[in-house]
Amino acid sequence: RKEVEQDPGPFNVPEGATVAFNCTYSNSASQSFFWYRQDCRKEPKLLMSVYSSGNEDGRFTAQLNRASQYISLLIRDSKLSDSATYLCVVQTGANNLFFGTGTRLTVIP
Amino acid sequence: GAVVSQHPSRVICKSGTSVKIECRSLDFQATTMFWYRQFPKQSLMLMATSNEGSKATYEQGVEKDKFLINHASLTLSTLTVTSAHPEDSSFYICSGVAGGVSYNEQFFGPGTRLTVL
């Protein structure tokens, strides 16, 4: 079983729409959780960390459910510039990051 | 955020040759650097973890004699793909971490696209 599983998409949504991505992880001992954004042929960049209490950064909201080993990312009022691949990342052990395959989002004008 | 550079950004080589990729942390000291590989439409897969001044730790299935890693200073790690073959063609990305006790954000380099003919 993969450490991190994501729906690869693609998600094609109109501008202004709200879209949600989900991710599950297999190791209950995982310690930290993140969403990264990766543009085509570029390196991943940290979008936000994910906390049990949930956290929000502008149009982006991340949630963690440890009991269900489930992480989510909600994007409100989608912009064209949000088009990218969103990677769910789980840390297990010191500095060991496990990446999901990513969910591709395309925001359509 | 901190900056990590990689060189070259793109390389095309013949089968059987060796290719060296450099990863530099430009404005911080990276006690730990990671090397990842990403095949098309797949996730980043960790290849190895290198700590400055010590031998790299390789993930299962990664041949240490084929992928030579040297982390000689706090700002430079190199990955050498020896006797490259077409199946080694991939996107290689490094990342650096400052500190090493608990999780610190990994700063990724821009990646090196290797094509082996």
Tab-separated table of C-alpha atoms in Angstrom:
chain	number	residue	atom	x	y	z
A	1	ARG	CA	0.000	0.000	0.000
A	2	LYS	CA	1.296	3.471	-0.859
A	3	GLU	CA	2.294	5.804	1.960
A	4	VAL	CA	0.184	8.606	0.512
A	5	GLU	CA	-2.722	8.286	-1.883
A	6	GLN	CA	-4.373	11.036	-3.867
A	7	ASP	CA	-6.929	11.206	-6.630
A	8	PRO	CA	-4.798	12.215	-9.652
A	9	GLY	CA	-7.679	14.106	-11.269
A	10	PRO	CA	-7.632	16.040	-13.479
A	11	PHE	CA	-10.012	18.527	-11.953
A	12	ASN	CA	-11.231	21.069	-14.503
A	13	VAL	CA	-13.159	23.875	-12.850
A	14	PRO	CA	-14.367	27.305	-13.968
A	15	GLU	CA	-12.915	30.460	-12.511
A	16	GLY	CA	-14.541	31.349	-9.223
A	17	ALA	CA	-15.438	27.777	-8.358
A	18	THR	CA	-14.628	26.030	-5.100
A	19	VAL	CA	-12.674	22.805	-5.381
A	20	ALA	CA	-11.555	20.275	-2.781
A	21	PHE	CA	-8.784	17.717	-2.861
A	22	ASN	CA	-8.425	14.752	-0.556
A	23	CYS	CA	-5.542	12.596	0.480
A	24	THR	CA	-5.107	9.572	2.734
A	25	TYR	CA	-1.964	8.302	4.405
A	26	SER	CA	-1.153	4.852	5.667
A	27	ASN	CA	1.241	5.384	8.555
A	28	SER	CA	-0.583	6.352	11.732
A	29	ALA	CA	2.723	7.478	13.229
A	30	SER	CA	3.069	10.249	10.649
A	31	GLN	CA	3.900	13.491	12.314
A	32	SER	CA	3.528	16.393	9.945
A	33	PHE	CA	1.453	17.073	6.885
A	34	PHE	CA	1.750	19.518	4.042
A	35	TRP	CA	0.342	20.582	0.739
A	36	TYR	CA	2.859	21.466	-1.944
A	37	ARG	CA	2.160	22.981	-5.313
A	38	GLN	CA	4.082	21.888	-8.400
A	39	ASP	CA	3.846	23.684	-11.716
A	40	CYS	CA	4.630	21.816	-14.903
A	41	ARG	CA	8.323	20.901	-15.109
A	42	LYS	CA	9.116	22.889	-11.985
A	43	GLU	CA	10.106	22.018	-8.453
A	44	PRO	CA	7.487	21.636	-5.682
A	45	LYS	CA	6.843	24.631	-3.493
A	46	LEU	CA	5.307	24.573	-0.044
A	47	LEU	CA	1.738	25.822	-0.124
A	48	MET	CA	0.799	25.275	3.488
A	49	SER	CA	1.222	23.031	6.477
A	50	VAL	CA	-1.779	21.104	7.753
A	51	TYR	CA	-2.786	21.043	11.408
A	52	SER	CA	-5.397	19.082	13.308
A	53	SER	CA	-7.158	22.305	14.176
A	54	GLY	CA	-7.339	23.197	10.507
A	55	ASN	CA	-5.693	26.221	9.013
A	56	GLU	CA	-6.611	28.830	6.494
A	57	ASP	CA	-4.485	31.031	4.279
A	58	GLY	CA	-6.560	33.356	2.171
A	59	ARG	CA	-8.564	31.259	-0.265
A	60	PHE	CA	-6.925	28.043	0.870
A	61	THR	CA	-8.090	25.900	3.783
A	62	ALA	CA	-6.393	22.703	4.917
A	63	GLN	CA	-7.799	20.114	7.291
A	64	LEU	CA	-6.341	17.051	8.974
A	65	ASN	CA	-8.292	14.151	10.413
A	66	ARG	CA	-5.863	11.927	12.284
A	67	ALA	CA	-8.494	9.347	13.214
A	68	SER	CA	-9.329	8.739	9.569
A	69	GLN	CA	-5.772	9.472	8.348
A	70	TYR	CA	-7.182	11.939	5.910
A	71	ILE	CA	-6.038	15.363	4.710
A	72	SER	CA	-7.944	17.864	2.619
A	73	LEU	CA	-7.321	21.097	0.762
A	74	LEU	CA	-10.107	23.486	-0.175
A	75	ILE	CA	-9.599	26.258	-2.692
A	76	ARG	CA	-12.269	28.940	-2.865
A	77	ASP	CA	-12.832	31.422	-5.686
A	78	SER	CA	-10.430	29.606	-8.026
A	79	LYS	CA	-8.112	31.734	-10.133
A	80	LEU	CA	-6.476	30.834	-13.415
A	81	SER	CA	-3.134	31.013	-11.606
A	82	ASP	CA	-4.230	28.188	-9.310
A	83	SER	CA	-3.791	25.734	-12.199
A	84	ALA	CA	-1.068	23.354	-11.052
A	85	THR	CA	-0.544	19.939	-9.505
A	86	TYR	CA	-1.172	19.800	-5.760
A	87	LEU	CA	0.928	17.347	-3.825
A	88	CYS	CA	-0.094	15.888	-0.502
A	89	VAL	CA	3.021	15.333	1.587
A	90	VAL	CA	3.396	13.417	4.823
A	91	GLN	CA	6.378	13.419	7.129
A	92	THR	CA	7.218	10.230	8.962
A	93	GLY	CA	10.385	10.221	10.996
A	94	ALA	CA	13.020	12.883	10.893
A	95	ASN	CA	12.847	14.658	7.572
A	96	ASN	CA	11.342	11.699	5.708
A	97	LEU	CA	8.791	13.145	3.330
A	98	PHE	CA	6.419	10.974	1.336
A	99	PHE	CA	4.766	12.578	-1.634
A	100	GLY	CA	1.443	11.677	-3.176
A	101	THR	CA	1.252	11.448	-6.952
A	102	GLY	CA	-0.457	14.813	-6.994
A	103	THR	CA	-3.834	16.074	-8.130
A	104	ARG	CA	-3.876	18.133	-11.280
A	105	LEU	CA	-6.091	21.204	-11.270
A	106	THR	CA	-6.973	23.259	-14.331
A	107	VAL	CA	-8.985	26.423	-13.820
A	108	ILE	CA	-10.848	27.358	-16.971
A	109	PRO	CA	-11.680	30.956	-17.956
B	1	GLY	CA	12.207	31.259	1.545
B	2	ALA	CA	15.696	29.917	1.145
B	3	VAL	CA	17.157	29.323	-2.302
B	4	VAL	CA	18.552	26.104	-3.695
B	5	SER	CA	20.118	25.973	-7.124
B	6	GLN	CA	20.833	23.005	-9.352
B	7	HIS	CA	23.166	22.697	-12.264
B	8	PRO	CA	22.698	21.796	-15.016
B	9	SER	CA	18.999	22.375	-15.514
B	10	ARG	CA	18.933	20.027	-18.455
B	11	VAL	CA	21.374	17.445	-19.773
B	12	ILE	CA	21.322	15.024	-22.665
B	13	CYS	CA	23.937	12.312	-22.715
B	14	LYS	CA	24.782	9.071	-24.463
B	15	SER	CA	24.169	5.722	-22.863
B	16	GLY	CA	27.147	4.581	-20.798
B	17	THR	CA	28.409	8.017	-19.869
B	18	SER	CA	28.362	9.579	-16.408
B	19	VAL	CA	26.557	12.750	-15.470
B	20	LYS	CA	27.158	14.941	-12.435
B	21	ILE	CA	24.409	17.136	-11.002
B	22	GLU	CA	25.194	19.851	-8.477
B	23	CYS	CA	22.872	21.081	-5.765
B	24	ARG	CA	23.756	24.242	-3.878
B	25	SER	CA	22.076	26.028	-0.994
B	26	LEU	CA	22.684	29.693	-1.749
B	27	ASP	CA	21.686	31.508	1.391
B	28	PHE	CA	21.634	28.887	4.122
B	29	GLN	CA	23.686	25.977	5.327
B	30	ALA	CA	22.032	22.672	4.494
B	31	THR	CA	23.094	20.092	7.012
B	32	THR	CA	20.923	17.595	5.207
B	33	MET	CA	20.181	17.349	1.517
B	34	PHE	CA	17.806	15.017	-0.228
B	35	TRP	CA	17.803	13.697	-3.764
B	36	TYR	CA	14.536	12.833	-5.429
B	37	ARG	CA	13.606	11.432	-8.798
B	38	GLN	CA	10.343	12.035	-10.602
B	39	PHE	CA	9.227	10.074	-13.649
B	40	PRO	CA	6.468	11.525	-15.850
B	41	LYS	CA	3.078	11.605	-14.151
B	42	GLN	CA	4.495	10.041	-11.024
B	43	SER	CA	5.256	11.363	-7.574
B	44	LEU	CA	8.630	12.424	-6.297
B	45	MET	CA	10.494	9.425	-4.970
B	46	LEU	CA	13.245	9.867	-2.433
B	47	MET	CA	16.489	8.340	-3.652
B	48	ALA	CA	18.866	9.194	-0.852
B	49	THR	CA	19.548	11.406	2.120
B	50	SER	CA	22.947	12.968	2.531
B	51	ASN	CA	24.395	14.625	5.579
B	52	GLU	CA	27.404	16.860	5.307
B	53	GLY	CA	30.610	14.968	5.897
B	54	SER	CA	29.117	11.501	6.064
B	55	LYS	CA	27.972	8.788	3.678
B	56	ALA	CA	24.589	9.077	2.091
B	57	THR	CA	21.713	6.854	3.120
B	58	TYR	CA	20.034	5.274	0.118
B	59	GLU	CA	16.424	4.208	-0.142
B	60	GLN	CA	15.599	0.618	-0.895
B	61	GLY	CA	16.027	-0.185	-4.566
B	62	VAL	CA	18.446	2.669	-5.285
B	63	GLU	CA	21.903	1.459	-6.237
B	64	LYS	CA	24.532	3.368	-4.305
B	65	ASP	CA	27.262	2.427	-6.755
B	66	LYS	CA	25.255	3.817	-9.635
B	67	PHE	CA	24.077	7.009	-7.979
B	68	LEU	CA	27.093	8.468	-6.233
B	69	ILE	CA	26.366	11.213	-3.740
B	70	ASN	CA	28.907	13.532	-2.239
B	71	HIS	CA	28.003	16.144	0.376
B	72	ALA	CA	31.389	17.682	0.989
B	73	SER	CA	30.242	21.032	2.352
B	74	LEU	CA	27.218	22.600	4.004
B	75	THR	CA	26.252	24.264	0.747
B	76	LEU	CA	26.993	21.668	-1.904
B	77	SER	CA	25.858	18.150	-2.660
B	78	THR	CA	26.484	16.333	-5.916
B	79	LEU	CA	24.759	13.375	-7.520
B	80	THR	CA	26.664	11.459	-10.177
B	81	VAL	CA	24.723	9.055	-12.348
B	82	THR	CA	27.337	6.562	-13.487
B	83	SER	CA	27.031	4.590	-16.710
B	84	ALA	CA	23.683	6.170	-17.434
B	85	HIS	CA	21.066	4.216	-19.382
B	86	PRO	CA	17.826	5.359	-21.023
B	87	GLU	CA	15.794	4.130	-18.032
B	88	ASP	CA	17.685	6.669	-15.889
B	89	SER	CA	16.066	9.480	-17.872
B	90	SER	CA	14.071	11.418	-15.314
B	91	PHE	CA	13.653	14.690	-13.450
B	92	TYR	CA	16.127	14.813	-10.565
B	93	ILE	CA	15.365	17.270	-7.775
B	94	CYS	CA	17.387	18.056	-4.695
B	95	SER	CA	16.286	19.750	-1.532
B	96	GLY	CA	18.045	21.199	1.441
B	97	VAL	CA	17.106	21.421	5.081
B	98	ALA	CA	18.656	23.694	7.651
B	99	GLY	CA	19.073	21.977	10.987
B	100	GLY	CA	18.421	18.297	11.495
B	101	VAL	CA	16.684	17.597	14.755
B	102	SER	CA	13.058	17.917	13.796
B	103	TYR	CA	11.284	18.760	10.641
B	104	ASN	CA	12.330	21.907	8.910
B	105	GLU	CA	10.921	23.013	5.612
B	106	GLN	CA	12.646	21.442	2.653
B	107	PHE	CA	13.669	23.937	0.008
B	108	PHE	CA	13.729	22.398	-3.415
B	109	GLY	CA	16.073	23.106	-6.262
B	110	PRO	CA	14.600	23.763	-9.720
B	111	GLY	CA	15.422	20.243	-10.862
B	112	THR	CA	17.606	18.699	-13.543
B	113	ARG	CA	16.028	16.977	-16.493
B	114	LEU	CA	18.221	14.103	-17.620
B	115	THR	CA	17.728	12.454	-20.978
B	116	VAL	CA	19.875	9.451	-21.792
B	117	LEU	CA	19.938	8.507	-25.462
